[in-house]
mmCIF file of C-alpha atoms in Angstrom:
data_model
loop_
_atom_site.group_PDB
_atom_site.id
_atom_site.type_symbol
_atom_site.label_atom_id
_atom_site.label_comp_id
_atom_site.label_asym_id
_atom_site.label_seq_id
_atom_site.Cartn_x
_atom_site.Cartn_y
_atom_site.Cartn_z
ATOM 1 C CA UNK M 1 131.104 -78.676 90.529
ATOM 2 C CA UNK M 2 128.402 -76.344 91.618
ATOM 3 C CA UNK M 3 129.597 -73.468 89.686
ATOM 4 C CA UNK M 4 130.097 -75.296 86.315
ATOM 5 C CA UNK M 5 130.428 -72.174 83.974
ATOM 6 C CA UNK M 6 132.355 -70.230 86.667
ATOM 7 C CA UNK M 7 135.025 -72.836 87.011
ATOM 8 C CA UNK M 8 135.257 -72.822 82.995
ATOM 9 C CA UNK M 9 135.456 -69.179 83.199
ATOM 10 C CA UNK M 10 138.677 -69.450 85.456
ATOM 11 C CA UNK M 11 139.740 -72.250 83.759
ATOM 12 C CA UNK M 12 140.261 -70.111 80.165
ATOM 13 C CA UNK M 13 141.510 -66.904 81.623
ATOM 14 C CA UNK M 14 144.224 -69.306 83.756
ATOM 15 C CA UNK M 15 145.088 -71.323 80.876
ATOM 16 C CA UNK M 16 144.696 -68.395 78.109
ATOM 17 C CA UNK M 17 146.156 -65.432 79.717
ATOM 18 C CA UNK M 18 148.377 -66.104 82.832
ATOM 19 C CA UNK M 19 149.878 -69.755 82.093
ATOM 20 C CA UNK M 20 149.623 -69.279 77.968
ATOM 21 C CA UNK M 21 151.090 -72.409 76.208
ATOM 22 C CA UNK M 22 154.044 -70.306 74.818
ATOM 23 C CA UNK M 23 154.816 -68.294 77.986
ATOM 24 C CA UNK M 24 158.573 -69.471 79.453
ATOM 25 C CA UNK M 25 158.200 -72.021 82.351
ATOM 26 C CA UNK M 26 159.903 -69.110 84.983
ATOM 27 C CA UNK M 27 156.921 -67.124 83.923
ATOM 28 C CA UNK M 28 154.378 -69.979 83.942
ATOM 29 C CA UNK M 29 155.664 -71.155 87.695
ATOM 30 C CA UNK M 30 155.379 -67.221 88.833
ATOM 31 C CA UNK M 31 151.595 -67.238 87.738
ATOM 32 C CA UNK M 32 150.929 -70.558 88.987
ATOM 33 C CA UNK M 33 152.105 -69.457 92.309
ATOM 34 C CA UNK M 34 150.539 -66.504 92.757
ATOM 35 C CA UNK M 35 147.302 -68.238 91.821
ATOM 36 C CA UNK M 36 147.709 -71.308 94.729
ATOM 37 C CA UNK M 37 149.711 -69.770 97.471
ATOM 38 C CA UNK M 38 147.324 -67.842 99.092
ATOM 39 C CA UNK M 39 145.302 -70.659 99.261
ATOM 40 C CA UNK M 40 145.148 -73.602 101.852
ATOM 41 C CA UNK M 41 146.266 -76.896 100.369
ATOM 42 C CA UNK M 42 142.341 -78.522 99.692
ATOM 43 C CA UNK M 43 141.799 -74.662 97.562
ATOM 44 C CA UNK M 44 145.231 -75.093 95.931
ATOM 45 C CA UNK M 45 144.244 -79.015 94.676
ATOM 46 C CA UNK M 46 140.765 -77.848 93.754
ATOM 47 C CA UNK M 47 141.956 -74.946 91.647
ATOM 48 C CA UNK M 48 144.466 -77.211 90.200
ATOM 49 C CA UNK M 49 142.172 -79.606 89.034
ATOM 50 C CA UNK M 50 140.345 -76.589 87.818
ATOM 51 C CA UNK M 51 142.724 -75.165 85.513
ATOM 52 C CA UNK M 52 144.736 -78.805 84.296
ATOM 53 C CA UNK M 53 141.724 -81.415 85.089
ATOM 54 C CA UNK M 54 140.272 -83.320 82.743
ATOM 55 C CA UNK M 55 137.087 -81.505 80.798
ATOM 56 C CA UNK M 56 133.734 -82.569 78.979
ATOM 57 C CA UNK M 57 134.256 -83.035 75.245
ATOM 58 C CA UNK M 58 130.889 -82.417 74.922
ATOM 59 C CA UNK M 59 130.649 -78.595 76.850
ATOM 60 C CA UNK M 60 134.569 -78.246 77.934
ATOM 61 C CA UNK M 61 133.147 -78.103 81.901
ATOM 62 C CA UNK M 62 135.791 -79.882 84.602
ATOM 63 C CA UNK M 63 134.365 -83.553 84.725
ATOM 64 C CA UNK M 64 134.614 -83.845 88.791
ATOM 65 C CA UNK M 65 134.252 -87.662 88.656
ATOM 66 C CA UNK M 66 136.374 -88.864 86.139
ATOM 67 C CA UNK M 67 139.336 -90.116 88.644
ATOM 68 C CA UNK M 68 136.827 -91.973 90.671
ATOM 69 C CA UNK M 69 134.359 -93.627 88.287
ATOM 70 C CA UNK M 70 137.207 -95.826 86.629
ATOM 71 C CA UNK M 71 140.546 -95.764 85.493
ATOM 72 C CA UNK M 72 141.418 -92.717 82.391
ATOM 73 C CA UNK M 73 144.186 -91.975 80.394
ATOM 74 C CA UNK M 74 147.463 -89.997 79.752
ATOM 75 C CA UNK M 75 145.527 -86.807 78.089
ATOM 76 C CA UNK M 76 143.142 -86.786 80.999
ATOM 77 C CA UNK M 77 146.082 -86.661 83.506
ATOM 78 C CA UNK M 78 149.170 -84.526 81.158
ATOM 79 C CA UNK M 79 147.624 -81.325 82.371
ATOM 80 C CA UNK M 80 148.244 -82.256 86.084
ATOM 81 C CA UNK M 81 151.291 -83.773 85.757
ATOM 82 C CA UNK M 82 152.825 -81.048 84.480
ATOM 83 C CA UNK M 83 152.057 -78.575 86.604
ATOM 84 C CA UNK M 84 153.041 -80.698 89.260
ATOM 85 C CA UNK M 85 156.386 -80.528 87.488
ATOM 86 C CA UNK M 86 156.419 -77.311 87.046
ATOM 87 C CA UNK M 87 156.333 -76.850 90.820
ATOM 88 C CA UNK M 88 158.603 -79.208 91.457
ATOM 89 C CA UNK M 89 161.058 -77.783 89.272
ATOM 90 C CA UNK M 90 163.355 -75.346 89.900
ATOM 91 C CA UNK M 91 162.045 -72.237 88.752
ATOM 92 C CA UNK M 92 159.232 -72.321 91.280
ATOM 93 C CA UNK M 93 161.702 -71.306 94.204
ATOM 94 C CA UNK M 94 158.824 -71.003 96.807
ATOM 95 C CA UNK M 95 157.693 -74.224 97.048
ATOM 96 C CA UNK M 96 159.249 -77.013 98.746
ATOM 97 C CA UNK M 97 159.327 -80.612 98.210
ATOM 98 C CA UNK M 98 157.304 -81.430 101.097
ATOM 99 C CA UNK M 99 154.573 -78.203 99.338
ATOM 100 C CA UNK M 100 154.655 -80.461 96.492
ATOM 101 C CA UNK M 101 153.935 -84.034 98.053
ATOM 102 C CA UNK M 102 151.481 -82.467 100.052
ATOM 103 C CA UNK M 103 149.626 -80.570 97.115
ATOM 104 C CA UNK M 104 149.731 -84.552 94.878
ATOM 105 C CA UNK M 105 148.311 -86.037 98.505
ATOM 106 C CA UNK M 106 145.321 -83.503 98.673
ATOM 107 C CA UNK M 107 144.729 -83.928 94.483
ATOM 108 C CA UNK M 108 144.118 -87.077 94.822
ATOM 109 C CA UNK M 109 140.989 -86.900 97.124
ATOM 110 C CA UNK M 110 139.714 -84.109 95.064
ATOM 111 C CA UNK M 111 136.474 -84.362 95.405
ATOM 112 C CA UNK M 112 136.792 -87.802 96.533
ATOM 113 C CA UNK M 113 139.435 -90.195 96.725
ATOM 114 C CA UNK M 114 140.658 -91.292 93.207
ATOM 115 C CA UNK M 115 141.209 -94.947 92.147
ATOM 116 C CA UNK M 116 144.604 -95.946 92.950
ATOM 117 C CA UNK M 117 144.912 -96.492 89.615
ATOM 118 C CA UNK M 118 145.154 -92.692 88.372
ATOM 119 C CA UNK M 119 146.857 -91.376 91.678
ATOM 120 C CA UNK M 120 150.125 -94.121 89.952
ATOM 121 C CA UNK M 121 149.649 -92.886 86.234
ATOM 122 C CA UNK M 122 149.605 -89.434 87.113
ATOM 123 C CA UNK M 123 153.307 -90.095 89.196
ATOM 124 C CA UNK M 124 154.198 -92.140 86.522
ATOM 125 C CA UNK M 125 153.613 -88.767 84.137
ATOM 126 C CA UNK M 126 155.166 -86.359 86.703
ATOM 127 C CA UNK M 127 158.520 -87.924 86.430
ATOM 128 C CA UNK M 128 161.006 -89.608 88.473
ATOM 129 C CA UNK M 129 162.211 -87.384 91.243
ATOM 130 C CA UNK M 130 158.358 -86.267 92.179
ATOM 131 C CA UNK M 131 157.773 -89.702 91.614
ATOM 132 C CA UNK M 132 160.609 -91.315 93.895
ATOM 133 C CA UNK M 133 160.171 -88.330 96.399
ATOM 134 C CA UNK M 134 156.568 -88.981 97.210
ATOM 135 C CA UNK M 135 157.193 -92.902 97.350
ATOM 136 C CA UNK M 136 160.322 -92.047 99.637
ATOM 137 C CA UNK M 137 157.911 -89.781 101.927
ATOM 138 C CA UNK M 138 155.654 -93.085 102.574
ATOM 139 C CA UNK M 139 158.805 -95.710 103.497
ATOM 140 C CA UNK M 140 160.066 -93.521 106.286
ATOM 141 C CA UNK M 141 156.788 -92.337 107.700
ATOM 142 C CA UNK M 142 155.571 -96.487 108.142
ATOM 143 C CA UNK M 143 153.383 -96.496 105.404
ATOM 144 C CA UNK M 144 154.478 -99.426 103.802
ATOM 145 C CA UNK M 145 150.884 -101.706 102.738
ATOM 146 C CA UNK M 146 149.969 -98.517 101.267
ATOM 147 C CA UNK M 147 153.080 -97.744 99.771
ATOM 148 C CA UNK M 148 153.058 -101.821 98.602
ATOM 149 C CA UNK M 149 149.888 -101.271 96.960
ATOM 150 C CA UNK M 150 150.813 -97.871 95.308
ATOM 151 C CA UNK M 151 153.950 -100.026 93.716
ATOM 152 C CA UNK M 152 151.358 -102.653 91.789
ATOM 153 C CA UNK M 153 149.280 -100.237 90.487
ATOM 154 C CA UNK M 154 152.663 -98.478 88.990
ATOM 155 C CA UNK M 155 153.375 -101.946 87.742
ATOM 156 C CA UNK M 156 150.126 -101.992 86.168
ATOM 157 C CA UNK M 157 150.230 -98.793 84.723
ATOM 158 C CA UNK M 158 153.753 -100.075 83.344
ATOM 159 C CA UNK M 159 152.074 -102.882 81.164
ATOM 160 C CA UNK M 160 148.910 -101.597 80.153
ATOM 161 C CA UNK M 161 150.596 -97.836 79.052
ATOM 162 C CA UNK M 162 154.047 -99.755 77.460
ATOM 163 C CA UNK M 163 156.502 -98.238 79.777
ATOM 164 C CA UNK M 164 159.458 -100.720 80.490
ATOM 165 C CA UNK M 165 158.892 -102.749 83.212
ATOM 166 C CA UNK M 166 163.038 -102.273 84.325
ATOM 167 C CA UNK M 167 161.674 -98.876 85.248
ATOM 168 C CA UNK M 168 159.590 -100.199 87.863
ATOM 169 C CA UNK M 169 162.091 -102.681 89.270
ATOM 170 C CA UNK M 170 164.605 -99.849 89.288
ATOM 171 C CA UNK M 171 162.093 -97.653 91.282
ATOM 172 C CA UNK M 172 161.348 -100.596 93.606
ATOM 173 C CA UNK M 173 165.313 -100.686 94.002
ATOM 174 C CA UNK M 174 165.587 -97.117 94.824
ATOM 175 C CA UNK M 175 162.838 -97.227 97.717
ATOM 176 C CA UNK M 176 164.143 -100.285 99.524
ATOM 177 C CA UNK M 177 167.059 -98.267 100.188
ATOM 178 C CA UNK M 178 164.956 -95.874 101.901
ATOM 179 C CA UNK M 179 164.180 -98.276 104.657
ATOM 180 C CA UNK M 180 166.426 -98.122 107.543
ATOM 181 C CA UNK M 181 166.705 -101.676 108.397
ATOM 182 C CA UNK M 182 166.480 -105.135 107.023
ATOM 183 C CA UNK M 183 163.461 -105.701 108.632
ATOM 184 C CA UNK M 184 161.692 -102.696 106.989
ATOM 185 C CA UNK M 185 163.037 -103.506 103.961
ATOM 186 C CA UNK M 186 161.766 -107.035 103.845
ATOM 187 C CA UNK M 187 158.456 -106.003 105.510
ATOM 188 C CA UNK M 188 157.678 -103.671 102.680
ATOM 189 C CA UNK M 189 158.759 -106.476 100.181
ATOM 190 C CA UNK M 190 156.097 -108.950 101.796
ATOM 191 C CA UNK M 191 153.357 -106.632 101.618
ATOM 192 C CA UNK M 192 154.204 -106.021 97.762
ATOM 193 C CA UNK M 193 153.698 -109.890 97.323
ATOM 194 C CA UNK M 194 150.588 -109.849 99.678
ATOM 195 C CA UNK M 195 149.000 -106.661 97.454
ATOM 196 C CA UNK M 196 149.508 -108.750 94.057
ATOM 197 C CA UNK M 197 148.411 -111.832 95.756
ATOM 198 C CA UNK M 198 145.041 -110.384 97.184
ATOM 199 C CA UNK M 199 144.684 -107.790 93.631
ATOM 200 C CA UNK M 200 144.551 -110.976 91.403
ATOM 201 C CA UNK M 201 142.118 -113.293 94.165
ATOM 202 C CA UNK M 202 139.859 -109.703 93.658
ATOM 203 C CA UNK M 203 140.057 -109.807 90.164
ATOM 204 C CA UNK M 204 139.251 -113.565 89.805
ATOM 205 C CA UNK M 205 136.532 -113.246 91.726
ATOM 206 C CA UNK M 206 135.003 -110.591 89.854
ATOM 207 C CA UNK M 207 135.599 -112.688 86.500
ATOM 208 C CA UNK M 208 134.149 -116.263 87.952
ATOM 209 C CA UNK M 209 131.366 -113.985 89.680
ATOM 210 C CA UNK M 210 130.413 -112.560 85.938
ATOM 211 C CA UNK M 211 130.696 -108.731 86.471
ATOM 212 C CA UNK M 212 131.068 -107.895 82.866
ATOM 213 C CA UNK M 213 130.432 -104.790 80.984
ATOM 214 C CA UNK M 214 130.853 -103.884 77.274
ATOM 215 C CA UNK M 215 134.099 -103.995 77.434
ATOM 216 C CA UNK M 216 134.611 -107.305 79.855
ATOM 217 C CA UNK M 217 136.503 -104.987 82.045
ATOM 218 C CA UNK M 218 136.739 -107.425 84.657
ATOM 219 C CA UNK M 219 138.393 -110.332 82.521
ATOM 220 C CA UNK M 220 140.412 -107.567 80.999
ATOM 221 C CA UNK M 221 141.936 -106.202 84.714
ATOM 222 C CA UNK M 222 142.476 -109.792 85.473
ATOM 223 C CA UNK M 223 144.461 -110.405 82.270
ATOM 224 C CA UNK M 224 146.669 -106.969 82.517
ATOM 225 C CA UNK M 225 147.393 -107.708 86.128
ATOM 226 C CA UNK M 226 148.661 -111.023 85.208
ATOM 227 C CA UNK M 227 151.285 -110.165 82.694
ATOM 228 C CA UNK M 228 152.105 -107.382 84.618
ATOM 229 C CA UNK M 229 153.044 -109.787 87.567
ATOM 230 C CA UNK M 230 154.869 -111.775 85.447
ATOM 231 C CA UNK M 231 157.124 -109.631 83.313
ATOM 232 C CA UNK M 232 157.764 -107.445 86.645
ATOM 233 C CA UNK M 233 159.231 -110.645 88.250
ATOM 234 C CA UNK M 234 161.078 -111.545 84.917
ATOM 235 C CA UNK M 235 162.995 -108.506 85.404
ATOM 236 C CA UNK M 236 163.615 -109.065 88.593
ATOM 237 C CA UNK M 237 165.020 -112.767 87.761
ATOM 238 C CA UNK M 238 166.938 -110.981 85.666
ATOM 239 C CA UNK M 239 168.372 -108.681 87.605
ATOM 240 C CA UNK M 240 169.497 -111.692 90.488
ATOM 241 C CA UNK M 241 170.479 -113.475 87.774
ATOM 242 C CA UNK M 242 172.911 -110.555 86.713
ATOM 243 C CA UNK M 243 174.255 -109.895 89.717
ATOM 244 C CA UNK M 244 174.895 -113.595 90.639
ATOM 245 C CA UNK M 245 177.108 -114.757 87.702
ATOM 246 C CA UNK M 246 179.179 -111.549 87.969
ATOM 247 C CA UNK M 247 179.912 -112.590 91.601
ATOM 248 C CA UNK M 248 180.433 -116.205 90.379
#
């Protein structure tokens, strides 16, 4: 941010000459590595958020703030996400799936750390496998009130952006076999219950405290969150319901 017309400077020739919009995705993930592998991983997220961050409609400069001050959109995030993909697919040979984790980690502190919010949508946008990998990475290293959290905001992102909500239960499926033991398993499963139980108590106090904007943001949150909640546990009812009349 302290080189505003510099960074758009590297932004356009990136984006206009080595990672063109019709160049083939081999070709794309060559340039793209040359540009971030020399690089320690904070340089590599920086430059990244360079070249695919969100920009100023106003002057087209990288708006530094815009994953901290509240939560954006799909176009803000696309750009990212698909470079991450590109990465993570396989015509970038050179970097791992650890390299990749790592690299989404270090984005989302860049410059400070994002709401938790964006870091979900912009999984949610990468796809699946990046998306399952970097949940997987958190169950086996112990990280499971973070990882809890992390799994409400993707619900959240589910109902306010109109993705099915089966997708989320699926995911949730998919990580609890990650866990070694019962224990973990049901550990992690509390602290998913605990993070919706103490999100909504925030929420609610926010609305009966009368922190409203323009948009009655809070009331809003508290609304979103709600449904979410509700239609992620109605597939989930739905799902033990399944599977108990076909044992029946």
């Amino acid at each position: 941010g302290s080189a505003r017309r510099l960074e758009l400077r590297i932004r356009l020739f990136c984006r206009g000459v080595l990672l063109s919009p019709g160049s083939r995705r081999s070709d794309s993930a060559f340039w793209l590595t040359r540009i971030l592998k020399p690089w320690p991983m904070v340089n590599q997220a920086r430059l990244l958020y360079i070249i695919f961050g969100p920009v100023s409609s106003r002057d087209g400069h990288v708006v530094w703030q815009k994953m901290i001050e509240g939560p954006t959109d799909e176009t803000s995030l696309k750009g990212l996400a698909d470079a991450i993909k590109l990465l993570y697919g396989t015509e970038a040979r050179e970097w791992t799936a650890d390299d990749v984790i790592s690299l989404v980690d270090e984005l989302s502190v860049v410059p400070q750390e994002w709401l938790m919010e964006n870091n979900a949508r912009l999984l949610l946008l990468s796809g699946n496998s990046i998306c399952f990998t970097f949940m997987a990475s958190k169950a086996v290293n112990g990280r499971a009130v973070e990882l809890a959290r992390l799994m409400v905001f993707m619900v959240l992102v589910c109902e306010k952006d109109l993705y099915c909500m089966d997708w989320a239960v699926k995911m949730m499926q998919k990580v609890c076999k990650v866990f070694s033991t019962p224990w973990e398993r049901n550990n992690f499963l509390q602290c998913l219950e605990n993070s919706f139980a103490r999100m909504l108590m925030d929420m609610l106090q926010a609305v009966l405290a009368g922190e409203r904007d323009e948009e009655d943001s809070s009331f809003l949150n508290l609304f979103h969150l709600m449904n979410a909640q509700a239609n992620f546990h109605k597939e989930i009812l739905y799902l033990a319901m399944g599977s108990a009349s076909s044992t029946s």
